[in-house]
Coordinates of C-alpha atoms in Angstrom, one line a residue:
M14 CA 0.0 0.0 0.0
R15 CA 2.9 2.4 0.7
I16 CA 4.4 1.8 -2.7
Q17 CA 1.0 2.4 -4.4
R18 CA 0.5 5.6 -2.4
Y19 CA 4.0 6.7 -3.4
I20 CA 3.2 6.2 -7.1
Y21 CA -0.1 8.0 -6.7
L22 CA 1.6 11.0 -5.1
V23 CA 4.2 11.1 -7.9
L24 CA 1.6 11.1 -10.6
L25 CA -0.2 14.0 -8.9
S26 CA 3.1 16.0 -8.5
F27 CA 2.6 18.0 -11.7
I28 CA 4.2 21.4 -12.1
I29 CA 1.6 23.1 -14.3
S30 CA 2.7 26.0 -16.5
A31 CA 0.5 28.8 -17.8
C32 CA -2.6 28.0 -19.8
G33 CA -1.8 26.2 -23.0
G34 CA 1.6 25.2 -21.8
E35 CA 3.0 21.7 -21.2
L36 CA 3.1 19.6 -18.1
A37 CA 6.3 18.6 -16.4
I38 CA 6.5 15.9 -13.8
S39 CA 8.5 16.1 -10.6
L40 CA 10.0 12.7 -9.8
S41 CA 11.6 13.7 -6.5
P42 CA 12.3 10.6 -4.4
T43 CA 10.3 12.2 -1.6
P44 CA 7.4 13.8 -3.5
T45 CA 5.3 16.5 -1.9
I46 CA 1.7 17.2 -2.7
E47 CA -0.5 20.1 -2.0
T48 CA -3.2 19.1 0.5
Y49 CA -6.0 20.0 -1.9
R50 CA -4.6 17.4 -4.4
D51 CA -4.3 14.6 -1.8
P52 CA -7.3 12.2 -2.1
A53 CA -6.5 10.9 1.4
A54 CA -6.9 14.3 3.1
P55 CA -10.3 15.2 4.5
I56 CA -12.5 17.2 2.1
V57 CA -12.7 20.1 4.5
A58 CA -8.9 20.3 4.7
R59 CA -8.6 20.2 1.0
V60 CA -11.0 23.0 0.5
D61 CA -9.3 25.1 3.2
D62 CA -6.0 24.6 1.5
L63 CA -7.3 25.5 -2.0
L64 CA -9.2 28.6 -0.8
R65 CA -6.0 29.9 0.8
R66 CA -4.2 29.6 -2.5
M67 CA -6.9 31.2 -4.7
T68 CA -6.9 34.8 -6.0
L69 CA -10.2 36.7 -6.2
A70 CA -10.2 36.2 -9.9
E71 CA -9.9 32.5 -9.5
K72 CA -12.7 32.4 -7.0
I73 CA -15.1 34.4 -9.2
G74 CA -14.2 32.1 -12.1
Q75 CA -15.4 29.2 -10.0
M76 CA -18.8 30.9 -9.6
T77 CA -19.2 31.3 -13.4
L78 CA -21.2 28.8 -15.5
I79 CA -21.1 29.3 -19.3
E80 CA -22.9 27.7 -22.2
K81 CA -20.5 25.7 -24.3
N82 CA -21.0 27.6 -27.5
S83 CA -20.2 30.9 -25.8
L84 CA -16.6 30.3 -25.0
T85 CA -13.5 28.4 -26.1
P86 CA -11.3 26.1 -24.1
D87 CA -8.7 28.8 -24.0
Q88 CA -11.2 31.1 -22.3
V89 CA -11.9 28.4 -19.8
C90 CA -8.3 28.5 -19.0
D91 CA -7.8 32.2 -19.1
L92 CA -10.8 33.0 -16.9
A93 CA -10.5 29.9 -14.6
I94 CA -14.1 29.1 -15.4
G95 CA -15.8 26.8 -12.9
G96 CA -18.5 25.3 -15.0
V97 CA -19.6 24.7 -18.6
L98 CA -23.0 23.5 -19.7
S99 CA -24.9 22.2 -22.7
G100 CA -28.4 23.8 -22.9
G101 CA -31.2 22.2 -24.7
G102 CA -29.8 21.3 -28.1
G103 CA -26.2 21.8 -26.9
Y104 CA -24.7 18.8 -28.6
P105 CA -21.4 18.9 -30.4
Q106 CA -21.6 20.9 -33.6
D107 CA -20.1 18.4 -36.0
E108 CA -21.6 15.1 -34.8
N109 CA -24.0 14.2 -32.0
S110 CA -22.4 11.0 -30.9
P111 CA -21.0 9.6 -27.7
A112 CA -17.4 10.0 -28.9
A113 CA -18.0 13.6 -30.0
W114 CA -19.6 14.4 -26.7
A115 CA -16.7 12.9 -24.7
A116 CA -14.1 14.7 -26.9
M117 CA -15.9 18.0 -26.5
V118 CA -16.2 17.8 -22.7
N119 CA -12.7 16.4 -22.3
E120 CA -11.3 19.4 -24.2
F121 CA -12.9 21.8 -21.9
Q122 CA -11.7 19.8 -18.9
H123 CA -8.1 19.7 -20.2
A124 CA -8.3 23.5 -20.4
A125 CA -9.5 23.8 -16.8
L126 CA -6.7 21.5 -15.6
S127 CA -4.1 23.6 -17.3
T128 CA -4.8 26.6 -15.1
R129 CA -2.5 27.6 -12.3
L130 CA -4.3 25.5 -9.7
G131 CA -5.7 22.9 -12.0
I132 CA -9.2 23.0 -10.6
P133 CA -11.5 20.7 -12.7
L134 CA -14.6 22.2 -14.1
I135 CA -18.1 20.8 -13.7
Y136 CA -20.0 20.1 -16.9
G137 CA -23.8 20.1 -16.8
A138 CA -26.8 19.3 -19.0
D139 CA -30.5 18.9 -18.6
G140 CA -30.9 15.1 -18.5
V141 CA -34.6 15.4 -17.6
H142 CA -35.7 12.1 -19.2
G143 CA -32.4 10.4 -19.9
H144 CA -29.3 11.9 -21.5
N145 CA -31.8 13.6 -23.8
N146 CA -29.4 15.8 -25.8
L147 CA -27.4 12.8 -27.0
Y148 CA -28.5 11.0 -30.1
G149 CA -28.8 7.3 -29.3
A150 CA -29.5 7.7 -25.6
V151 CA -32.5 6.0 -24.1
I152 CA -35.4 8.5 -23.7
F153 CA -37.5 7.7 -20.7
P154 CA -41.1 8.9 -20.2
H155 CA -41.3 12.5 -19.0
N156 CA -41.9 12.9 -15.3
I157 CA -45.7 13.2 -15.5
G158 CA -45.8 9.7 -16.8
L159 CA -43.4 8.5 -14.1
G160 CA -45.7 10.2 -11.6
A161 CA -48.6 8.1 -13.0
A162 CA -46.4 4.9 -12.5
N163 CA -45.6 6.1 -9.0
D164 CA -42.9 3.4 -8.5
P165 CA -39.9 4.6 -6.3
L166 CA -37.8 1.5 -7.1
L167 CA -38.3 2.1 -10.8
M168 CA -37.3 5.8 -10.4
E169 CA -34.1 4.7 -8.7
Q170 CA -33.3 2.4 -11.6
I171 CA -34.0 5.2 -14.1
G172 CA -31.6 7.5 -12.1
R173 CA -28.9 4.9 -12.2
A174 CA -29.3 4.3 -16.0
T175 CA -29.3 8.0 -16.7
A176 CA -26.1 8.5 -14.6
L177 CA -24.3 5.8 -16.6
E178 CA -25.2 7.3 -19.9
M179 CA -24.2 10.8 -18.9
A180 CA -21.0 9.8 -17.2
A181 CA -19.9 8.0 -20.4
T182 CA -19.7 11.4 -22.1
G183 CA -18.2 13.3 -19.1
V184 CA -21.4 15.0 -18.1
F185 CA -21.3 14.4 -14.3
W186 CA -23.9 17.2 -13.5
N187 CA -27.5 16.6 -14.3
Y188 CA -30.1 19.5 -14.1
A189 CA -32.7 17.1 -12.7
P190 CA -35.0 16.1 -11.1
G191 CA -37.7 18.7 -11.4
V192 CA -39.5 18.8 -8.1
M193 CA -42.1 21.4 -9.0
V194 CA -45.6 20.8 -7.8
P195 CA -47.8 21.9 -10.7
Q196 CA -51.1 23.5 -9.7
D197 CA -52.3 24.6 -13.2
V198 CA -51.8 22.1 -16.0
R199 CA -51.9 24.9 -18.6
W200 CA -48.3 25.4 -17.6
G201 CA -45.8 24.4 -20.3
R202 CA -43.6 22.7 -17.7
T203 CA -46.3 20.5 -16.2
F204 CA -44.8 17.4 -17.8
E205 CA -41.5 18.0 -15.9
G206 CA -43.3 17.6 -12.6
Y207 CA -44.3 14.2 -11.1
A208 CA -47.6 15.2 -9.5
E209 CA -49.7 17.9 -8.0
R210 CA -49.2 16.7 -4.5
P211 CA -45.9 17.4 -2.6
D212 CA -45.6 13.9 -0.9
H213 CA -46.0 12.2 -4.3
V214 CA -43.3 14.5 -5.8
A215 CA -41.0 14.0 -2.8
S216 CA -41.1 10.3 -2.9
L217 CA -40.2 9.9 -6.6
A218 CA -37.7 12.8 -6.8
S219 CA -35.8 11.4 -3.8
A220 CA -35.7 7.9 -5.3
F221 CA -34.4 9.3 -8.7
L222 CA -31.7 11.3 -6.9
R223 CA -30.6 8.3 -4.9
G224 CA -30.2 6.3 -8.1
L225 CA -28.5 9.1 -10.0
Q226 CA -26.0 9.9 -7.3
A227 CA -25.2 6.3 -6.2
P228 CA -21.5 6.2 -5.3
D229 CA -21.0 2.7 -6.8
L230 CA -21.8 3.6 -10.4
V231 CA -18.8 5.4 -11.8
A232 CA -16.2 5.4 -9.0
P233 CA -14.3 7.4 -8.1
N234 CA -16.8 9.8 -9.6
R235 CA -20.4 10.5 -8.6
V236 CA -23.0 12.0 -10.9
I237 CA -24.9 14.7 -9.1
G238 CA -28.5 15.9 -9.6
T239 CA -30.0 19.4 -9.3
P240 CA -33.5 19.5 -7.8
K241 CA -35.3 22.5 -9.3
H242 CA -36.7 25.1 -9.4
Y243 CA -36.6 26.6 -5.9
L244 CA -39.2 27.8 -4.9
G245 CA -42.9 27.8 -6.0
D246 CA -42.4 27.5 -9.8
G247 CA -45.4 25.2 -10.1
G248 CA -47.7 27.7 -8.4
T249 CA -47.6 30.7 -10.7
R250 CA -50.8 32.5 -11.6
W251 CA -52.1 32.7 -15.2
G252 CA -51.1 36.0 -16.9
S253 CA -48.5 36.9 -14.4
S254 CA -45.4 36.1 -16.5
T255 CA -43.5 39.0 -18.1
T256 CA -41.3 36.8 -20.3
E257 CA -42.0 36.9 -24.1
N258 CA -45.6 35.6 -24.6
Y259 CA -45.5 33.3 -21.6
Q260 CA -48.5 33.2 -19.3
L261 CA -47.6 31.0 -16.4
D262 CA -43.9 30.1 -16.8
Q263 CA -41.5 32.4 -14.9
G264 CA -44.6 34.2 -13.4
E265 CA -45.7 35.1 -9.9
T266 CA -46.6 32.6 -7.2
F267 CA -49.2 34.2 -5.0
G268 CA -50.2 33.0 -1.5
D269 CA -48.9 33.3 2.0
E270 CA -45.8 31.7 3.4
A271 CA -47.7 28.9 4.9
F272 CA -48.9 27.9 1.5
L273 CA -45.4 27.8 0.0
R274 CA -44.2 25.8 3.0
A275 CA -47.1 23.3 2.8
V276 CA -47.2 22.7 -1.0
H277 CA -43.8 23.7 -2.5
L278 CA -41.2 23.3 0.2
P279 CA -41.6 19.6 1.3
P280 CA -40.0 18.1 -1.9
Y281 CA -36.9 20.1 -1.1
Q282 CA -36.7 18.9 2.4
A283 CA -37.0 15.3 1.0
V284 CA -34.2 15.7 -1.6
I285 CA -31.9 17.3 0.9
A286 CA -32.4 14.3 3.1
A287 CA -31.7 12.1 0.1
G288 CA -28.3 13.8 -0.5
A289 CA -28.9 16.7 -2.9
Q290 CA -25.6 18.6 -3.6
V291 CA -26.9 21.3 -5.9
I292 CA -30.3 23.1 -6.1
M293 CA -31.4 25.4 -8.9
A294 CA -33.3 28.6 -8.1
S295 CA -36.5 29.5 -9.9
Y296 CA -37.3 32.2 -12.4
S297 CA -40.6 32.7 -10.6
S298 CA -41.4 35.4 -8.1
W299 CA -43.2 35.3 -4.8
N300 CA -45.4 38.3 -3.9
G301 CA -43.4 40.7 -6.1
Q302 CA -39.8 39.4 -5.5
K303 CA -37.8 37.3 -7.8
M304 CA -36.7 34.1 -6.1
H305 CA -33.2 34.7 -7.3
A306 CA -33.2 37.9 -5.2
S307 CA -34.7 36.4 -2.0
S308 CA -32.1 36.1 0.7
Y309 CA -34.9 34.9 3.0
W310 CA -35.8 31.8 0.9
I311 CA -32.3 31.0 -0.4
T312 CA -30.1 31.7 2.6
E313 CA -32.3 31.8 5.7
V314 CA -34.7 29.0 4.8
L315 CA -32.8 26.7 2.4
K316 CA -29.2 27.0 3.7
Q317 CA -29.8 27.8 7.4
E318 CA -33.2 26.3 8.4
L319 CA -33.1 23.3 6.1
G320 CA -29.3 22.8 6.5
F321 CA -28.5 22.6 2.8
T322 CA -24.7 22.5 2.6
G323 CA -24.3 22.3 -1.2
F324 CA -24.4 25.1 -3.7
V325 CA -27.3 27.0 -5.3
V326 CA -27.1 27.6 -9.0
S327 CA -29.1 30.2 -11.0
D328 CA -31.2 29.3 -13.9
W329 CA -30.3 30.4 -17.5
A330 CA -29.7 34.2 -17.4
A331 CA -32.2 34.4 -14.5
I332 CA -30.1 36.9 -12.6
D333 CA -30.6 39.3 -15.4
Q334 CA -34.3 39.5 -14.6
I335 CA -33.7 41.0 -11.2
S336 CA -32.9 44.5 -12.4
A337 CA -32.2 46.4 -15.6
D338 CA -29.0 47.5 -13.9
Y339 CA -26.8 44.4 -14.4
D340 CA -24.3 45.2 -11.6
Q341 CA -27.2 45.6 -9.2
A342 CA -28.7 42.4 -10.3
V343 CA -25.5 40.5 -9.7
I344 CA -25.0 42.1 -6.3
T345 CA -28.6 41.2 -5.2
A346 CA -28.4 37.6 -6.4
I347 CA -25.0 36.8 -4.9
N348 CA -25.9 38.4 -1.6
A349 CA -29.2 36.5 -1.6
G350 CA -27.3 33.2 -1.8
I351 CA -26.8 32.3 -5.4
D352 CA -23.4 30.6 -5.5
M353 CA -22.9 29.9 -9.2
N354 CA -24.4 31.9 -12.0
M355 CA -25.6 30.3 -15.2
V356 CA -24.6 33.4 -17.1
P357 CA -24.8 31.8 -19.7
Y358 CA -23.3 33.9 -22.6
D359 CA -20.9 36.6 -21.6
A360 CA -18.5 35.3 -19.0
Q361 CA -16.4 38.5 -18.9
R362 CA -19.4 40.7 -18.2
F363 CA -20.4 38.7 -15.1
I364 CA -16.8 38.4 -13.9
T365 CA -16.2 42.1 -14.2
A366 CA -19.5 43.0 -12.5
L367 CA -18.9 40.7 -9.5
T368 CA -15.3 41.8 -9.2
R369 CA -16.4 45.5 -9.1
A370 CA -19.0 44.5 -6.5
V371 CA -16.4 42.9 -4.2
E372 CA -13.9 45.7 -4.6
S373 CA -16.5 48.3 -3.7
G374 CA -17.7 46.2 -0.7
A375 CA -21.1 45.6 -2.1
V376 CA -20.4 41.9 -2.0
S377 CA -18.2 40.8 0.9
R378 CA -15.2 38.5 0.4
E379 CA -16.7 36.3 3.1
R380 CA -19.8 35.7 0.8
I381 CA -17.4 34.9 -2.1
D382 CA -15.5 32.4 0.0
D383 CA -18.8 30.8 1.2
A384 CA -19.9 30.3 -2.4
V385 CA -16.6 28.9 -3.6
R386 CA -16.3 26.7 -0.6
R387 CA -19.6 25.1 -1.4
I388 CA -18.7 24.7 -5.1
L389 CA -15.3 23.1 -4.3
T390 CA -16.8 20.8 -1.7
V391 CA -19.2 19.4 -4.3
K392 CA -16.5 19.0 -6.9
L393 CA -14.3 17.1 -4.4
T394 CA -17.3 15.0 -3.4
M395 CA -17.8 14.1 -7.1
G396 CA -14.3 12.8 -7.4
L397 CA -13.4 15.3 -10.1
F398 CA -10.0 16.1 -8.7
E399 CA -9.1 12.4 -9.0
Q400 CA -10.8 11.6 -12.3
P401 CA -12.3 14.5 -14.3
F402 CA -12.7 12.9 -17.7
A403 CA -15.5 11.0 -19.6
H404 CA -15.9 7.3 -18.8
T405 CA -15.6 6.2 -22.4
E406 CA -15.5 2.6 -21.2
L407 CA -19.3 3.0 -20.6
F408 CA -20.2 3.8 -24.2
D409 CA -21.9 0.4 -24.4
Q410 CA -24.3 1.6 -21.7
I411 CA -25.7 4.3 -24.0
G412 CA -28.9 3.1 -25.5
S413 CA -28.3 -0.4 -24.2
T414 CA -30.8 -3.2 -24.5
Q415 CA -31.1 -3.2 -20.7
H416 CA -31.8 0.5 -20.5
R417 CA -34.4 0.3 -23.3
Q418 CA -36.2 -2.5 -21.5
L419 CA -36.2 -0.4 -18.3
A420 CA -37.7 2.5 -20.3
R421 CA -40.3 0.1 -21.9
T422 CA -41.3 -1.1 -18.4
A423 CA -41.7 2.5 -17.3
V424 CA -43.9 3.3 -20.3
A425 CA -46.1 0.3 -19.5
K426 CA -46.5 1.3 -15.9
S427 CA -47.3 4.9 -16.8
L428 CA -50.4 4.3 -18.9
V429 CA -53.7 5.4 -17.3
L430 CA -57.0 3.9 -18.5
L431 CA -59.6 6.5 -18.2
K432 CA -62.5 5.0 -20.1
N433 CA -63.2 1.4 -21.3
D434 CA -66.8 1.0 -22.4
G435 CA -67.7 -2.6 -23.2
N436 CA -64.4 -3.8 -22.0
L437 CA -62.8 -2.9 -25.3
L438 CA -59.4 -3.2 -23.7
P439 CA -57.2 -5.1 -23.7
L440 CA -57.4 -5.8 -27.4
P441 CA -57.0 -9.3 -28.7
K442 CA -53.7 -9.9 -30.6
D443 CA -55.5 -11.8 -33.3
I444 CA -58.0 -9.0 -34.1
G445 CA -59.0 -9.0 -37.7
H446 CA -58.5 -5.4 -38.7
L447 CA -56.9 -2.3 -37.0
Y448 CA -57.3 1.2 -38.4
I449 CA -54.8 3.5 -36.8
G450 CA -54.8 7.3 -37.3
G451 CA -53.0 10.3 -36.0
Q452 CA -49.5 11.7 -36.6
A453 CA -48.5 10.8 -33.1
A454 CA -48.8 7.1 -33.8
D455 CA -45.7 7.0 -36.0
D456 CA -43.6 10.0 -34.8
L457 CA -40.8 9.5 -32.2
G458 CA -40.4 13.3 -31.8
I459 CA -44.0 13.7 -30.7
Q460 CA -44.0 10.8 -28.3
A461 CA -40.7 12.1 -26.7
G462 CA -41.9 15.7 -26.4
G463 CA -39.8 18.7 -25.5
W464 CA -36.2 18.5 -24.1
T465 CA -35.4 15.8 -26.7
I466 CA -32.3 16.5 -28.8
E467 CA -33.5 20.2 -29.0
W468 CA -34.8 22.4 -26.2
Q469 CA -38.3 22.5 -27.7
G470 CA -38.0 19.0 -29.2
R471 CA -39.3 18.6 -32.8
T472 CA -41.4 16.2 -34.8
G473 CA -40.0 13.3 -36.8
A474 CA -37.4 10.5 -36.4
I475 CA -35.1 12.6 -34.3
I476 CA -34.1 9.7 -32.0
P477 CA -33.7 5.9 -32.5
G478 CA -36.5 4.0 -30.9
T479 CA -39.9 2.3 -31.4
T480 CA -43.0 4.3 -32.3
I481 CA -46.4 3.3 -30.9
L482 CA -47.3 2.1 -34.4
G483 CA -44.2 0.0 -34.5
G484 CA -44.9 -1.5 -31.2
I485 CA -48.4 -2.4 -32.3
Q486 CA -47.1 -4.0 -35.5
A487 CA -44.7 -6.1 -33.4
V488 CA -47.2 -7.4 -30.9
V489 CA -50.3 -8.4 -33.0
S490 CA -50.6 -11.6 -34.9
P491 CA -49.4 -12.0 -38.5
Q492 CA -53.0 -12.4 -39.6
T493 CA -54.1 -9.0 -38.3
V494 CA -54.5 -6.4 -41.1
I495 CA -53.3 -3.0 -40.1
E496 CA -54.0 0.2 -42.1
Y497 CA -52.3 3.3 -40.9
N498 CA -53.1 6.8 -42.2
P499 CA -51.9 9.8 -40.2
H500 CA -55.0 11.8 -41.3
G501 CA -57.5 9.1 -40.4
R502 CA -58.5 8.5 -44.0
F503 CA -58.8 4.8 -44.6
T504 CA -59.5 2.8 -47.7
G505 CA -60.9 -0.2 -45.8
D506 CA -64.1 -0.6 -43.8
S507 CA -63.2 0.9 -40.4
G508 CA -66.8 0.3 -39.3
A509 CA -66.7 -3.4 -39.8
A510 CA -67.6 -5.7 -36.9
D511 CA -64.1 -7.2 -36.7
A512 CA -62.4 -3.8 -36.8
V513 CA -61.1 -1.5 -34.1
C514 CA -59.9 2.0 -34.7
I515 CA -57.0 3.5 -32.7
A516 CA -56.6 7.3 -32.8
V517 CA -53.1 8.2 -31.4
V518 CA -53.3 11.9 -31.1
G519 CA -52.0 14.7 -28.9
E520 CA -49.7 17.7 -28.5
L521 CA -46.8 18.7 -30.7
P522 CA -43.5 19.1 -28.8
Y523 CA -42.9 22.1 -26.6
A524 CA -40.9 23.2 -23.6
E525 CA -41.2 25.8 -20.8
G526 CA -43.3 28.9 -21.4
R527 CA -43.7 28.3 -25.1
G528 CA -46.0 25.4 -24.1
D529 CA -48.2 27.5 -21.8
S530 CA -51.7 26.8 -23.2
A531 CA -54.8 28.9 -23.0
S532 CA -57.0 26.1 -24.5
L533 CA -55.5 22.7 -23.5
S534 CA -56.7 21.3 -26.8
S535 CA -55.1 19.1 -29.5
P536 CA -53.6 20.8 -32.6
P537 CA -56.2 21.4 -35.3
A538 CA -54.9 18.6 -37.5
E539 CA -55.2 16.0 -34.7
S540 CA -58.7 17.2 -33.9
R541 CA -59.7 16.7 -37.5
V542 CA -58.3 13.2 -37.3
L543 CA -60.6 12.5 -34.3
R544 CA -63.7 13.9 -36.1
R545 CA -63.1 11.7 -39.1
M546 CA -62.6 8.6 -37.0
E547 CA -65.6 9.3 -34.8
E548 CA -67.7 9.4 -37.9
T549 CA -66.5 6.2 -39.6
C550 CA -65.3 3.9 -36.8
N551 CA -67.5 1.4 -35.1
S552 CA -65.1 0.9 -32.1
L553 CA -62.8 3.8 -31.3
L554 CA -59.9 3.8 -28.8
V555 CA -58.1 7.1 -28.3
V556 CA -54.6 7.1 -27.1
L557 CA -53.7 10.6 -25.9
V558 CA -50.0 11.5 -26.2
S559 CA -49.5 14.7 -24.2
G560 CA -47.6 16.4 -21.5
R561 CA -50.7 17.1 -19.4
P562 CA -54.5 16.6 -19.4
L563 CA -56.3 18.1 -22.3
I564 CA -59.9 19.2 -22.3
V565 CA -61.8 16.3 -23.8
T566 CA -65.2 16.6 -22.0
D567 CA -67.4 17.1 -25.0
D568 CA -65.5 14.5 -27.1
L569 CA -65.4 11.7 -24.5
P570 CA -68.9 10.3 -25.1
K571 CA -67.9 9.6 -28.7
W572 CA -65.1 7.4 -27.7
D573 CA -65.3 3.8 -26.5
A574 CA -62.0 3.9 -24.6
L575 CA -59.4 6.5 -23.6
V576 CA -55.8 6.0 -22.5
A577 CA -53.5 8.7 -21.3
A578 CA -50.0 7.7 -22.6
W579 CA -48.3 11.0 -21.6
L580 CA -45.0 11.5 -23.3
P581 CA -43.6 7.9 -23.4
G582 CA -40.2 8.6 -24.9
S583 CA -38.2 6.3 -27.2
E584 CA -39.9 3.0 -26.3
G585 CA -43.4 3.1 -27.8
G586 CA -43.5 -0.7 -27.5
G587 CA -44.4 -0.3 -23.9
V588 CA -47.7 1.3 -25.0
A589 CA -48.6 -1.6 -27.3
E590 CA -47.8 -4.2 -24.5
V591 CA -50.5 -2.7 -22.3
L592 CA -53.1 -2.1 -25.1
F593 CA -52.8 -5.8 -26.1
G594 CA -52.7 -7.3 -22.6
D595 CA -49.1 -8.3 -22.2
Q596 CA -48.9 -5.9 -19.2
P597 CA -51.8 -4.7 -17.1
F598 CA -52.9 -1.1 -16.7
Q599 CA -51.3 0.2 -13.5
G600 CA -51.1 4.0 -13.9
R601 CA -53.1 6.4 -11.8
L602 CA -53.6 10.1 -12.5
P603 CA -50.8 12.2 -10.8
V604 CA -52.8 15.3 -11.5
T605 CA -56.5 16.3 -11.5
W606 CA -58.0 16.1 -15.0
P607 CA -60.2 19.2 -15.4
R608 CA -63.6 19.1 -16.9
S609 CA -63.2 22.7 -18.0
L610 CA -60.7 25.5 -17.9
D611 CA -62.5 27.3 -15.1
Q612 CA -61.5 24.5 -12.7
L613 CA -57.9 25.7 -12.9
P614 CA -55.7 26.0 -10.9
V615 CA -56.3 23.0 -8.7
G616 CA -58.9 23.8 -6.0
N617 CA -60.3 26.8 -7.9
S618 CA -63.7 25.1 -8.3
D619 CA -66.0 23.1 -6.1
S620 CA -67.4 21.2 -9.2
Q621 CA -66.3 17.7 -9.9
P622 CA -63.4 17.3 -12.3
L623 CA -63.6 15.0 -15.3
F624 CA -61.3 12.6 -13.5
P625 CA -59.8 13.1 -10.0
Y626 CA -56.3 12.8 -8.9
G627 CA -55.5 9.1 -8.4
F628 CA -58.1 7.9 -10.9
G629 CA -57.3 4.9 -13.1
L630 CA -59.3 1.9 -14.3
T631 CA -58.2 -1.7 -14.2
P632 CA -59.9 -3.9 -16.9

């Protein structure tokens, strides 16, 4: 063991020249090593040692998080940048492959390691339903579907699978899970939340986090999650947003403190207990104050009352919303308790503003040291100082058969049966004729939804996987005749006694405030498909592919069966397994399904919803 330790210390005894220079190795027979580089030293001692060595510029660099297209590796080195991220659609420019991702992240990492102190950067991405920016990764159902499945063990397994696929490309920081508690399903981020009840959210988010952050997955590293968005993002009021044409997203959460503590705070208590290392602040406001500006909620409640010892990261350019005066916005946010700023574009602007603030006394050096101490502690906990590079030996985990089967199981468990007149479901595999309509039946982009390859997602074959139509074709007997037309225009007799029609319809992809919906209705083309099939079909099953409940009250009497499939991701075969009886219907509604828009938000009406929270039929 002494010989092994000697070799390890020798390898770490690098004399690092200026950025872009070369490494020289000291081979002294009695090598010395800085405490912060010594993996055997306690983390507290390593952080203390490193902080003593750091200049103000190096500390502020650690607090800076930049989008990968907005800087070069040389700038990472020159500015001692602490973090780089891929936003939605932030894949390598030349090729969206595991090898290209690993090369891109490793290049940034090499630049960080060539700084004076060699502090590794932390690379992050939104892996909200798998490593969803990477082509070939498994795309799991969005959280609302996993909320319907409500299986903590399954969530832990999904967390582990996601961690392996991300670590393979060097992305050790995942901006997930979303722990919002959506109260108004018109919100474009409803599908990112597990449920409308805090205990439901807390259970699943904690399980996912435990799986994602499991220390045995990619030793010596740990992938870390980022519960978001603190606090109250799921409780904003319609029409309160001031961003673009958003209505709910980034808006104002009204209500007293007791309401926030009862509805929106409990999931954060749960994820902190489960080992959360980073928490992301919310764009939203509470009673007139941006959450990014609230020292009460970030410092007094989160850090002091709840005992959160990790670091708080801003959302994308969210600090800019605090004030039109950028310097004042930076001062307010950092003093409120934001430790790392997702700038995300102009690193120098943020660094200059914060440097000015410290030099003028508007932000204390103690506040800077507190923020950097939290960031460095997390990096050391993640094992980045020991192994900062992509685990390319895990490439075979990306899109693996095992992970796809896990996703298929999740899809099957997420389906909710809402109507089943005449026990139409499950369908017999040897059915004579199937008439299938709707664009969503044969479109991987639609069934994956937003945050898939691109920020807003997009239609078409943007990922490898199995469409719902493909799953049906694989499960029925060879004798079954299937006619598919995305417009619902069939040449055969869809009204025949031995025929069943399946309309697979729903929402087109969206994300965040661009998905805020005043109508909760299907796109016009999908509605026309439904009208055609209602007129011609004798038995009609509707499979709704959506990120939230839609208003279907007037249409429901025309349908024999209705299934909520949510946004199932890449493994549409899981839908077919349940429709044809290989798996039972197990899902239960994680949110209330409104009868009309005037029942929103939750609790706004005493009238009965179309389907209550927890509803789900079992044939």
